[in-house]
Structures are given as C-alpha cells and as structure tokens.
Coordinates of C-alpha atoms and ligand atoms in Angstrom, one line a residue:
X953 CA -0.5 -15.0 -15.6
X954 CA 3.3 -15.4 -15.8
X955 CA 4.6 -17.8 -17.0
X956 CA 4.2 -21.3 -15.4
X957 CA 8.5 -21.5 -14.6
X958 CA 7.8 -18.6 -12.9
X959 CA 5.7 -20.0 -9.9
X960 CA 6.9 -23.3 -10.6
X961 CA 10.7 -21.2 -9.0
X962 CA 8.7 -19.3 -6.3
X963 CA 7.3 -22.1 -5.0
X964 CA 10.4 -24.6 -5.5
X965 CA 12.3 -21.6 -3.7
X966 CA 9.5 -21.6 -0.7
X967 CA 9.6 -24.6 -0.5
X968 CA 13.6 -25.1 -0.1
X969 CA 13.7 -22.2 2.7
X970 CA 11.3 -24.0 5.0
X971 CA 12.7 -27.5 4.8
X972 CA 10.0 -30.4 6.2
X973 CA 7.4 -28.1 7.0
X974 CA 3.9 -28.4 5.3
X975 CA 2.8 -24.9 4.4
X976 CA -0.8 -24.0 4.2
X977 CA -1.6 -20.6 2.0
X978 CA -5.5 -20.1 2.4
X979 CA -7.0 -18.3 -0.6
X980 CA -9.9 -15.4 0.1
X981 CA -13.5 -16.5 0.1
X982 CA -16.6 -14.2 -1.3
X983 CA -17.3 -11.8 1.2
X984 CA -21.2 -10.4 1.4
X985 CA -21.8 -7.3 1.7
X986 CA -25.6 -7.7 3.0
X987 CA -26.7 -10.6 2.3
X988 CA -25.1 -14.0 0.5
X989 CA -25.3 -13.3 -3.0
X990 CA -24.8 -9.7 -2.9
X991 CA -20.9 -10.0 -2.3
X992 CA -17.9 -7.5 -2.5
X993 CA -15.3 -7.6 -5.4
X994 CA -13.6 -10.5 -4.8
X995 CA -9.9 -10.0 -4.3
X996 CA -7.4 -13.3 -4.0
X997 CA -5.1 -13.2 -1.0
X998 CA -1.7 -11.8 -2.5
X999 CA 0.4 -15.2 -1.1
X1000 CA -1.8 -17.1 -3.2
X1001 CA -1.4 -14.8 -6.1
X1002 CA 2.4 -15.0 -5.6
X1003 CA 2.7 -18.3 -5.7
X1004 CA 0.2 -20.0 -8.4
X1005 CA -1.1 -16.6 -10.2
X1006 CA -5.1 -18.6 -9.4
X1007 CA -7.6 -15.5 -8.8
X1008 CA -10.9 -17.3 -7.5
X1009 CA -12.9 -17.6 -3.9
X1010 CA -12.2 -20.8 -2.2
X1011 CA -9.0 -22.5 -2.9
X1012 CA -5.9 -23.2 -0.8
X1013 CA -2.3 -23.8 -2.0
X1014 CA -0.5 -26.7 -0.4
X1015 CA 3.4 -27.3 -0.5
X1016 CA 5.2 -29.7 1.4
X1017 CA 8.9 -31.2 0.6
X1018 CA 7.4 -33.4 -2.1
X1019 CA 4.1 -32.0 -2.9
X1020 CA 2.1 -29.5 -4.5
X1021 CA -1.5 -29.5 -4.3
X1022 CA -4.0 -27.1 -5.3
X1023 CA -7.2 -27.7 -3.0
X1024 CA -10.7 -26.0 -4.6
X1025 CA -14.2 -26.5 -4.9
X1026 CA -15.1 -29.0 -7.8
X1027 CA -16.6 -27.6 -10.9
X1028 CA -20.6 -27.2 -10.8
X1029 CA -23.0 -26.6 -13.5
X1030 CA -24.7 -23.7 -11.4
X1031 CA -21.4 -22.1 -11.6
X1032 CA -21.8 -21.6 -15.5
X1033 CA -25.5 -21.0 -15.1
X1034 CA -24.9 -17.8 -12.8
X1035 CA -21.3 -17.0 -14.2
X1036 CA -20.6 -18.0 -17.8
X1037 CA -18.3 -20.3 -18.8
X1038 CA -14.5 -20.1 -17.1
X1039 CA -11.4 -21.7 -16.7
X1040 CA -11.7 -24.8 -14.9
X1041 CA -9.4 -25.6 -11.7
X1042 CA -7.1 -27.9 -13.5
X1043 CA -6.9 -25.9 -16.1
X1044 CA -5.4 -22.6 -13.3
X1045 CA -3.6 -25.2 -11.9
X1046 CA -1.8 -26.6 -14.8
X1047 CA -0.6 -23.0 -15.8
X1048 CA 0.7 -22.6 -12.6
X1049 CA 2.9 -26.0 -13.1
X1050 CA 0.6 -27.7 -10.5
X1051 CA 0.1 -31.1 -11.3
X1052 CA -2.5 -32.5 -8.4
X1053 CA -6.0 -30.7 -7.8
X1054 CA -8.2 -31.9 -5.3
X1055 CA -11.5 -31.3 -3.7
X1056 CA -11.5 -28.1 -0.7
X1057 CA -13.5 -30.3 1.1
X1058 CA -10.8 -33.2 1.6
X1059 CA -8.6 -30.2 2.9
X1060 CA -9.2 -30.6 6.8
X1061 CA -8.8 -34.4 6.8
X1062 CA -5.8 -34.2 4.3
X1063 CA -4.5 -31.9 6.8
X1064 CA -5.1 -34.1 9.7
X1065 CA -3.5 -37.2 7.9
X1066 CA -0.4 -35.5 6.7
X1067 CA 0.3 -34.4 10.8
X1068 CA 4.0 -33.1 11.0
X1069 CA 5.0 -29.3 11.2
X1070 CA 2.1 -27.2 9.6
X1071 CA 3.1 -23.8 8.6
X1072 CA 0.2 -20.4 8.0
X1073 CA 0.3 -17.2 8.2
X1074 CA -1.7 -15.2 10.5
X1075 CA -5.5 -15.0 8.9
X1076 CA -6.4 -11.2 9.1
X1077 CA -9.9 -12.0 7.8
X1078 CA -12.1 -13.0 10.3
X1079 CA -14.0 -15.6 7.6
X1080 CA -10.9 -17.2 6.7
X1081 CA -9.5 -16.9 10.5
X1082 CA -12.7 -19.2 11.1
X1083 CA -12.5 -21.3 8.0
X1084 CA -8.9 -22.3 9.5
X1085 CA -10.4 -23.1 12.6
X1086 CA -12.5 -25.2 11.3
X1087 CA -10.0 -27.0 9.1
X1088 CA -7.3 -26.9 12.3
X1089 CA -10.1 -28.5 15.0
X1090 CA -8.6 -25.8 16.8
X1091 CA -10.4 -22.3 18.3
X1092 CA -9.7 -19.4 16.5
X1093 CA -7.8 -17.5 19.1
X1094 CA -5.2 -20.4 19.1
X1095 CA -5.1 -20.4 15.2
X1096 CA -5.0 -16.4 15.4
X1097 CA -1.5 -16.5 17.7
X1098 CA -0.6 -19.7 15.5
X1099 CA 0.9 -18.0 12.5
X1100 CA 4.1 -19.0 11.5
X1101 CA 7.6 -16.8 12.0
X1102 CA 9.5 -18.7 9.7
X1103 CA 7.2 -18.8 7.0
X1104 CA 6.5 -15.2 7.2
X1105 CA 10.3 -14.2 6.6
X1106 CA 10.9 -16.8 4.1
X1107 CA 7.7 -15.6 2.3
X1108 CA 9.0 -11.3 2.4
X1109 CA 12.1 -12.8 1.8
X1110 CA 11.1 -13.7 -1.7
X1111 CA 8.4 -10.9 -2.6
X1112 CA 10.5 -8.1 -1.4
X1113 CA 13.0 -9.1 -4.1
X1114 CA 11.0 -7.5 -7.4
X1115 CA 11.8 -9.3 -10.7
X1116 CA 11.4 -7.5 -13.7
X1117 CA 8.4 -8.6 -14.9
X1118 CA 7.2 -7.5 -11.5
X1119 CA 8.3 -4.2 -11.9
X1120 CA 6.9 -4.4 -15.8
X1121 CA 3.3 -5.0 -13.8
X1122 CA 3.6 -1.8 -11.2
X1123 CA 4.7 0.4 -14.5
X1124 CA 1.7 -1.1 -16.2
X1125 CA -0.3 -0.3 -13.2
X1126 CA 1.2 3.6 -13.3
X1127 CA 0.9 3.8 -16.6
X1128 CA -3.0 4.0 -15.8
X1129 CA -2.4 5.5 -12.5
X1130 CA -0.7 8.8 -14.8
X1131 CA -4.1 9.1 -16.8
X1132 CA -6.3 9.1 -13.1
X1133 CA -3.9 11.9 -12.4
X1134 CA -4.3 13.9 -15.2
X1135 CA -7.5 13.6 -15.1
X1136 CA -8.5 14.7 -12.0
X1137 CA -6.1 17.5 -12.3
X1138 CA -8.0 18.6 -15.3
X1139 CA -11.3 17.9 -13.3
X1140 CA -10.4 20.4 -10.4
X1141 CA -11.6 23.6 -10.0
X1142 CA -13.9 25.4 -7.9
X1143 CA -17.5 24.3 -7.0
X1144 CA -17.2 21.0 -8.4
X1145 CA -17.5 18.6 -5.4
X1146 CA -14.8 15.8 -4.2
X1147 CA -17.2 12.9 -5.4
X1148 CA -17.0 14.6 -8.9
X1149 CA -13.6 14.4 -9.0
X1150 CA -13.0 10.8 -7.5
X1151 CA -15.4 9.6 -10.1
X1152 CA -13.0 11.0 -13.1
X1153 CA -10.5 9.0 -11.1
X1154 CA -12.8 5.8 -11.1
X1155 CA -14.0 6.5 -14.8
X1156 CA -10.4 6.4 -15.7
X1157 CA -9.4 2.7 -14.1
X1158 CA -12.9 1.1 -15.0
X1159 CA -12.1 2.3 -18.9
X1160 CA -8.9 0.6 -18.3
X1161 CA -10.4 -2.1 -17.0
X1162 CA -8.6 -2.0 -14.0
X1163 CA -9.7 -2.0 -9.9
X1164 CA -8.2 0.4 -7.7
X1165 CA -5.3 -0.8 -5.2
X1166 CA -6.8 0.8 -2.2
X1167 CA -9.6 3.5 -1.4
X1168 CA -8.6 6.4 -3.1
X1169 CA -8.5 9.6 -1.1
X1170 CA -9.6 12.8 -2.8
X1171 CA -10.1 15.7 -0.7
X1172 CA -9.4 19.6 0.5
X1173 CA -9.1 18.2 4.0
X1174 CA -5.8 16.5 3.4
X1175 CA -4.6 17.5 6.5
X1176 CA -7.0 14.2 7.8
X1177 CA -4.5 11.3 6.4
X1178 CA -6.5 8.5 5.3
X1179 CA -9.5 10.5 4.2
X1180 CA -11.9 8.3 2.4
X1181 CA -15.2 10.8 2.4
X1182 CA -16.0 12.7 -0.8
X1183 CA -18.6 15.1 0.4
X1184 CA -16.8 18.7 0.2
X1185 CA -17.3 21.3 -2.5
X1186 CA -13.8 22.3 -3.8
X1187 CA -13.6 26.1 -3.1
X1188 CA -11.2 28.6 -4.4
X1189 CA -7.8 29.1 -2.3
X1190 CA -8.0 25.6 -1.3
X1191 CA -5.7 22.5 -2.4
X1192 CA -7.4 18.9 -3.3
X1193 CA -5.1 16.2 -2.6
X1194 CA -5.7 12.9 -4.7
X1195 CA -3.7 9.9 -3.0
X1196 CA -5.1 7.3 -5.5
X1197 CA -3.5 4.2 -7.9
X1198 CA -4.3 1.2 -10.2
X1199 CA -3.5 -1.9 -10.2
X1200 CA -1.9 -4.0 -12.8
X1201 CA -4.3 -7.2 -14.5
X1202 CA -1.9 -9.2 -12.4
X1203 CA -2.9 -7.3 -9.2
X1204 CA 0.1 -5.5 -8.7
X1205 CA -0.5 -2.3 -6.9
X1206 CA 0.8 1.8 -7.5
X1207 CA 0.0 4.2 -5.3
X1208 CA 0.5 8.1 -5.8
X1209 CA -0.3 11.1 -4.8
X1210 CA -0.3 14.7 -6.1
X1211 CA -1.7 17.9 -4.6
X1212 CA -2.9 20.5 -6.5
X1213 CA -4.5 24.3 -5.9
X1214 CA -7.8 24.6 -6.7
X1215 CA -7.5 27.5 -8.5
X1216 CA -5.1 26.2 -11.1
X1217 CA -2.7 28.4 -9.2
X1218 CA -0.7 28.0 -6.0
X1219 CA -0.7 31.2 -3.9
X1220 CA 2.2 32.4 -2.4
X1221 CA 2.0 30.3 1.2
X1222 CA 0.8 26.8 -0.9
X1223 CA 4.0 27.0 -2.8
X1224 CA 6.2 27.8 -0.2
X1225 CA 5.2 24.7 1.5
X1226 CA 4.9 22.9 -1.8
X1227 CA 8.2 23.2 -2.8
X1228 CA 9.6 22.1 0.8
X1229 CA 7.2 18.9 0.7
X1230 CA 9.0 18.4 -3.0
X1231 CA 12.8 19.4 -2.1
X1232 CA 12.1 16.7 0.9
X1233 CA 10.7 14.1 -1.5
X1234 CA 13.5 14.3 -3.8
X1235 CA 16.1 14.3 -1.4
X1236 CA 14.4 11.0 -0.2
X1237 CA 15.0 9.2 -3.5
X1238 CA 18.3 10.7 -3.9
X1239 CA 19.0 8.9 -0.7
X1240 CA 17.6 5.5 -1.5
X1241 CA 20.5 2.9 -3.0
X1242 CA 21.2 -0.8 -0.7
X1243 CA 22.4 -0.6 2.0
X1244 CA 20.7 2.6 3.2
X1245 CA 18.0 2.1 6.1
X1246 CA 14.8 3.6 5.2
X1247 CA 14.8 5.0 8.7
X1248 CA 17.5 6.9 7.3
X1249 CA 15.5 8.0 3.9
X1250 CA 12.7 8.5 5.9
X1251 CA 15.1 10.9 8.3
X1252 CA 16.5 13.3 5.3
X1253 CA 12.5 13.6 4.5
X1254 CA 12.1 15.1 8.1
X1255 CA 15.0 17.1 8.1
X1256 CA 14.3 19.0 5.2
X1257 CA 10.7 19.2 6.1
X1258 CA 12.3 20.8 9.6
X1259 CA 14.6 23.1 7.8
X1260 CA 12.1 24.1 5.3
X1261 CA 9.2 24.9 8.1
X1262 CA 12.1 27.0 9.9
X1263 CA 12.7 29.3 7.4
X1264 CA 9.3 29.7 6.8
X1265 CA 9.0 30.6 10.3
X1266 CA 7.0 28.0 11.5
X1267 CA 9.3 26.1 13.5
X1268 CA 13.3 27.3 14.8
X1269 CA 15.8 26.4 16.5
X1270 CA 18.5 23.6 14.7
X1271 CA 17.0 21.0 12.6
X1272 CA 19.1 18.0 13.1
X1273 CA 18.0 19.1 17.0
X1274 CA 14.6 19.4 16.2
X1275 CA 13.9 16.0 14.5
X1276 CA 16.2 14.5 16.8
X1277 CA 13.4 15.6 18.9
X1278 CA 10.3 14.8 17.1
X1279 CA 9.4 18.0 16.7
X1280 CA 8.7 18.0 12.9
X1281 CA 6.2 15.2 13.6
X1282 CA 3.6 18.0 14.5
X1283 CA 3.6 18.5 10.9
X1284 CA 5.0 15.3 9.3
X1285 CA 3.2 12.5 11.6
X1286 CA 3.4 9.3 9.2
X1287 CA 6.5 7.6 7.8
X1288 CA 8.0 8.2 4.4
X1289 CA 6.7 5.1 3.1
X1290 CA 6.1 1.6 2.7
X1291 CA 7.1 -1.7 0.1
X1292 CA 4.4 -1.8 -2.9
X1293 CA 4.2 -5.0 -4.7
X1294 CA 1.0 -7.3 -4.9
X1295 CA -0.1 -5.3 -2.0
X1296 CA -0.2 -1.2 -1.7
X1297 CA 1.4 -1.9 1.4
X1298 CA 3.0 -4.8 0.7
X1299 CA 3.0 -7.9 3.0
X1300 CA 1.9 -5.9 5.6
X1301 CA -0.7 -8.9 6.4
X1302 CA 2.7 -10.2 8.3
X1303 CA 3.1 -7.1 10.8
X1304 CA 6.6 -6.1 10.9
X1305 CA 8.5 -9.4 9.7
X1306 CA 8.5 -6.9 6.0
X1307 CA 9.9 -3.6 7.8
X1308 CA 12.1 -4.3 10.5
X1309 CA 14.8 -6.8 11.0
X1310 CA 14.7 -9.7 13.9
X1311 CA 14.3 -8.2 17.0
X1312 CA 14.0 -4.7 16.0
X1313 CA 11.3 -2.8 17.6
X1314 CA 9.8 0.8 16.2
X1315 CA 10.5 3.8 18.1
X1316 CA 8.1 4.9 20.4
X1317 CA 8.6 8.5 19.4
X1318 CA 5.1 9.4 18.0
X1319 CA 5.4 10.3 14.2
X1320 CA 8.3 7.6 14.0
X1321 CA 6.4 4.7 15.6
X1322 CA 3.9 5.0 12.4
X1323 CA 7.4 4.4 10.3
X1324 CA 6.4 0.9 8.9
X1325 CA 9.9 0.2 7.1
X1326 CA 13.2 0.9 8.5
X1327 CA 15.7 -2.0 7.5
X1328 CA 18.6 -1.4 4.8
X1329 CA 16.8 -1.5 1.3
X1330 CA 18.2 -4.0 -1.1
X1331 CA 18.5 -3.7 -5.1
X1332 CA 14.9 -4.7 -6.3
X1333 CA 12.7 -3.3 -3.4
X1334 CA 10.0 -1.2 -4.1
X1335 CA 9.2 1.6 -1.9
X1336 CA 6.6 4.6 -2.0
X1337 CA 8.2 8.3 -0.8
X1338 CA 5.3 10.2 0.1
X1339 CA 6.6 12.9 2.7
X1340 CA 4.1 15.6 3.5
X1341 CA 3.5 18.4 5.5
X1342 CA -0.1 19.1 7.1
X1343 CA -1.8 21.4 9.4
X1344 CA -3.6 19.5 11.9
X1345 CA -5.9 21.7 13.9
X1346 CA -6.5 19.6 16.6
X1347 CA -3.4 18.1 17.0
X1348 CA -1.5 22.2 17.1
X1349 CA -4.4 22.6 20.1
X1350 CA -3.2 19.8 21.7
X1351 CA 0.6 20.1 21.8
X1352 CA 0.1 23.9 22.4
X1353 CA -1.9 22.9 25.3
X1354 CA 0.8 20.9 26.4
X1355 CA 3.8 22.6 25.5
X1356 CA 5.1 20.1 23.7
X1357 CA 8.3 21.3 21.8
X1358 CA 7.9 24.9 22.1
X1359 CA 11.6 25.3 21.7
X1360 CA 10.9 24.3 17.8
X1361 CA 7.4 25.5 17.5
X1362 CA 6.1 28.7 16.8
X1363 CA 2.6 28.1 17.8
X1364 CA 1.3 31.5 16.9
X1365 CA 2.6 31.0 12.9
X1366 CA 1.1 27.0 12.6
X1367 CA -2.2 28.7 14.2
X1368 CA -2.5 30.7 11.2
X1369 CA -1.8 27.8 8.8
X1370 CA -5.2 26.1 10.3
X1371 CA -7.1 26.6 7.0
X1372 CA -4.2 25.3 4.9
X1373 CA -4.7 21.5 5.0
X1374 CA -2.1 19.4 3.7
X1375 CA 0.5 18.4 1.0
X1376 CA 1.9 15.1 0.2
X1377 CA 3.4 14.0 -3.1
X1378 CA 4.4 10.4 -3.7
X1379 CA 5.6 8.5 -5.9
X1380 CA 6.9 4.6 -6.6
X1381 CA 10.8 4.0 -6.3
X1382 CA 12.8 0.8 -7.2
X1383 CA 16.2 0.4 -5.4
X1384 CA 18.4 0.1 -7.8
X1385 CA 22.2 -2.0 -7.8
X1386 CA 23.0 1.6 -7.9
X1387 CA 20.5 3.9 -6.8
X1388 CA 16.7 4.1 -7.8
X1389 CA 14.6 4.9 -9.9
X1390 CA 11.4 6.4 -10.0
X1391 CA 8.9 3.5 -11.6
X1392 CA 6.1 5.1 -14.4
X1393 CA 5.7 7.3 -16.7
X1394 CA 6.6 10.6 -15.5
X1395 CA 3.2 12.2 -13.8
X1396 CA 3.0 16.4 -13.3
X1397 CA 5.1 16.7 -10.1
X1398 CA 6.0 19.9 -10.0
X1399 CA 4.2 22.9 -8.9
X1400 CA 5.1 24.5 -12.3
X1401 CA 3.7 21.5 -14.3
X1402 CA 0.9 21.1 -12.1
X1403 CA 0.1 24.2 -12.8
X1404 CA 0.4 23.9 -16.4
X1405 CA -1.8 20.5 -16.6
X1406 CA -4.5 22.5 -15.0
X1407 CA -4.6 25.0 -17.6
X1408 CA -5.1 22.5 -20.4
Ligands
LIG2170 N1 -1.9 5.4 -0.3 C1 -2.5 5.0 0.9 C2 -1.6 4.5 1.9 O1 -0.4 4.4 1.7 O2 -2.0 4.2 3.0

C-alpha cells in the first residue's frame, strides 16, 4: 500500500469536492466461474483501490462530510481454515487512516438512517448492480440510471492527475511488461503456435508474481483488434502481434504492444508499413504536452498513417483531405489511445465523464467515434499511443462494395495487402509540464531492434 497520508489526502480531497453528499464506493465481490467455490481471480474495484488501497471481496467505502467508514464482512474462523491466516479489516483499515470499521451487513440500514444526498457510481457488474439494489430498496434499472455525475468528475478529476508514486507503480508494472516482450520475441518463430507464445508471456508475469492488466492478445490475425484466441500456428512471412502488460503489486496497469515478423526478418512490404505505423507513433508523442487535445494527437497519428499509405500507393489524393474525410479509418479504425492508471483503460467504468469535456459528444465519423479521449491533456495524465495500420478483409469488401471513399482508396492495392494482417505498436506516455515522456524501460521498438532481439 501507500502510505496511509496518501489516502488519508485522496479521500479528504473527495470528500471536499462533493460537499454534503454521502458517497457510497461498492467494493467487487467473488465472482464464480461455475459454481460458488470455484471463483475467478478476484480483482478489487479500482475506486476502492484509489481511495483505501483494501484488496478483498465484500467491503464498501463510505465518506460523508464528517465520516469515514469502512463497511466489511466480520472476521470468521472458516476464513483462516480455507485461506490461512490474513490481515484483519481493521488492521486494512487502519493503514488506510480509517478509524471506524463496521459490519457489511449494517450497510443497507446505515444507509437508510443517514437519508440525505447519496452519491455512486454506475455498477457495471451485474452482482454488484444487484447488491446495490438490494442495499438501495430500489430495482436495479433505477439504481443502473442512478449513478452520480458529480461524483464521477470529481472522482477522474483526481485519478487522472498521476503522482509520482503512481507513475513509480506503471514503470514497475513495465518494467515486467519489457521482460513479456522480450520474451515472446525470443519465443517467435515459425510453427510454434500462438498459445505457445502467450504462455512465455504468462510464465514471465506469474514468475513476477504479477496478474496481467487485461487479456493479452497474441496473434498473426492482428488485423482482428481485440483478438483474444490463441489457436494459429505462426507461419513464415507472417507478423505476430503481442498487445499484452503487467500490472504493478498495487494494481496499476501497462499496456503495450509490439509487432514482430515471424521470420526474425521484415520483408520488404512489412517494413514499409512498419515504419509508417512507427513515424505515426512518434509523431504522436512528439505532439502530446498540456494543453493539446488528444483528438489532435490522435489526428497527427492519422495523417501520417494517410500520407504514409499514399506513397505506398494504397491510398491518394491529399492527406489533410483524406482524414478530414475519414478515409484513413479503412485502415486505422480505433483511436490512438486511452488514460492508463489503476485501470488499462482507465476509469472507463464512468463512460465518457474521463475523455470528453461537459457536453462534448464523439464524432460520429466511424473510426473517430471509437476515439475514447479527446480533451486537452494536462501535466501528469497518462496516455497509451498505439496507432496501427490493418488490413481488414471484410471491412475492404464492404467499402468497395459501397464505394466508400474511392477518391482516397486504391481498392485494387489494399486487395492485395488481404494476407498482411496488422501492425500496432504502443507504448505508455506521461504528459509532462513540458512535454512527455515515454514511461518504462525502453522495450525493442524499432524494426531494426526487433529484428535484432529476435536473433538472440
Ligand atoms: N490493450 C488493449 C486495449 O487497449 O484495449
């Protein structure tokens, strides 16, 4: 944990921002898998984490203007018996600065009592969606709509702001994340299958001792963007794409993601469009400082991804005019990132409160609308850049079929980039007072040291 002044300001800062309100932050429960006993890895709701550091199923933080009480369940010998000895709730709460623990059972009619303004967050699991329910007397499609505004902005308010020691966690979390890397770099070649090479990735965080911040993706199909099946045989000419990260022992996330050939070497076409996906990354950082709109960073990524595909011949026509169209989204359809903190895309639980200021609403153009940040950055925000280029079989049918933007599309040239799949390279940036910064050690980016890596 941090140390207890640490939550002891988050909280005294929470609770300033939202006045009189009573604020309720439900912790996660155990979820089964199949049936009660048999659960999945247990990970504690990020607010919670934020705010008292207490990782265990059950418990719910509650601040009002003169209280802080940790609700949870009492201790119980069959809770040794089945899972060793452990740190008791008073003792979590007492590093945490909390001086009042009570029962989780008390919590609805504590709730009831206190009456007045009571502050959530939207639930976006359905178990703890009908635990508040329950607690609120109210159904759960009225608690579902009955998340609080306020508290969400007060709430990304505070975590989008990193303090060092929660940048120290993420470069702890990619100092780990480096070694997955590596290692699957070194792992790659042909005939060894994906599921081969996710488990070097797996083998390196479980050694560390660490969980992986989301489902890693590992594949030759990169072109298919959240890929999460391992079932391919890696075959020569072909280029595996490992989107994967650790997180920190205080949960904090990383998330990158490298591409490399096969082979060990990039043919002439891969490193073309390598070196475009790279040019476009960089750019991107060398864009982020405050005051610069991600939309904006996330636009230099598309215009070089534009100007690159054009003088490879797969697009034409003006850039600027092309991405002004949406054009480039045929081969760039996602957004060139997202905030990473506690979550891999942080405080996304909160919809759009984190990306886009009061009142702003995403574009509708498709490839921009999946854009999930577009406000000005601020000094201590931590963003991924991950642009990418992919060749999307189905979706080149489709806008073929329709015509769509065939004044920046040669369709014959992306047909016969079909077979190519996709590239993305990311990596974790701090906004700076300055600039940024790229957070980590420094892991094989280029195609070069990719290339080099694989040979050891
Ligand atoms: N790295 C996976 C994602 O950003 O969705």
């Amino acid at each position: 944990m941090f140390p207890t002044a640490t939550y002891q300001d988050r909280r005294r800062g929470l609770r300033a921002a939202m006045g009189n309100a009573t604020v309720l932050l439900c912790g996660h429960q155990a979820v089964p898998r199949n049936y009660p006993a048999n659960v999945f890895p247990f990970r504690q709701n990020s607010h919670v984490l934020y705010y008292c550091g207490v990782s265990r199923a059950d418990v719910a933080l509650v601040l009002t203007a003169g209280e802080e009480i940790l609700f949870g369940p009492p201790e119980h010998i069959d809770d040794v018996v089945w899972h060793g000895p452990h740190e008791t709730l008073d003792q979590a709460a007492a590093k945490a600065g909390i001086g009042t623990v009570r029962d989780i059972a008390d919590l609805g009619d504590w709730l009831t009592s206190a009456g007045g303004d009571l502050s959530y967050l939207p639930p976006y699991q359905t178990n703890v969606l009908n635990w508040l329910s329950t607690l609120l007397r109210k159904p759960p499609a009225d608690v579902a709509g009955g998340g609080s505004e306020p508290l969400a902005r007060a709430i990304c308010d505070q975590r989008s702001r990193k303090t060092d020691d929660e940048i120290a966690e993420i470069e702890d979390a990619l100092a780990v994340t480096h070694d997955m890397h590596v290692a699957s770099m070194r792992a790659t070649r042909p005939g060894v299958r994906e599921s081969e090479v996710a488990a070097v990735v797996q083998q390196v965080a479980l050694a560390h001792d660490r969980a992986q911040s989301y489902n890693p993706i590992i594949t030759v199909r990169g072109e298919v963007l959240h890929n999460n099946h391992y079932g391919n045989l890696l075959g020569a000419g072909q280029l595996l794409l490992n989107d994967s990260g650790a997180e920190s022992p205080m949960f904090y996330a990383s998330d990158i993601t490298r591409t490399c050939p096969v082979n060990g070497t990039y043919d002439e076409r891969q490193r073309a469009i390598y070196d475009v996906v790279l040019k476009s990354q960089l750019d991107a950082i060398a864009a982020i400082k405050p005051g610069v709109l991600y939309r904006d960073v996330h636009l230099v990524s598309a215009h070089v991804i534009a100007a690159g595909l054009i003088s490879l011949g797969v697009m034409r026509g003006d850039p600027d005019a092309a991405v002004a169209a949406g054009a480039h989204a045929l081969f760039f359809p996602h957004g060139v990132g997202h905030m990473l903190g506690l979550d891999v895309h942080d405080m996304e639980d909160l919809g759009d409160v984190v990306g886009y200021a009061p009142g702003e609403a995403r574009s509708d153009q498709f490839g921009l609308s999946y854009l999930r940040l577009a406000r000005p950055l601020e000094s201590g925000n931590v963003v991924t850049v991950e642009p990418g280029i992919y060749f999307i079989p189905a979706l080149i049918d489709r806008w073929r079929a329709e015509d769509q933007h065939a004044d920046f599309i040669d369709y014959d040239a992306a047909e016969s980039y079909k077979d190519f799949g996709g590239v993305r390279i990311e990596d974790d940036v701090l906004c700076t007072d300055s600039g940024s910064r790229v957070l980590g050690p420094v892991i094989p980016k280029t195609a070069d040291e990719i290339e080099a890596v694989m040979a050891t």
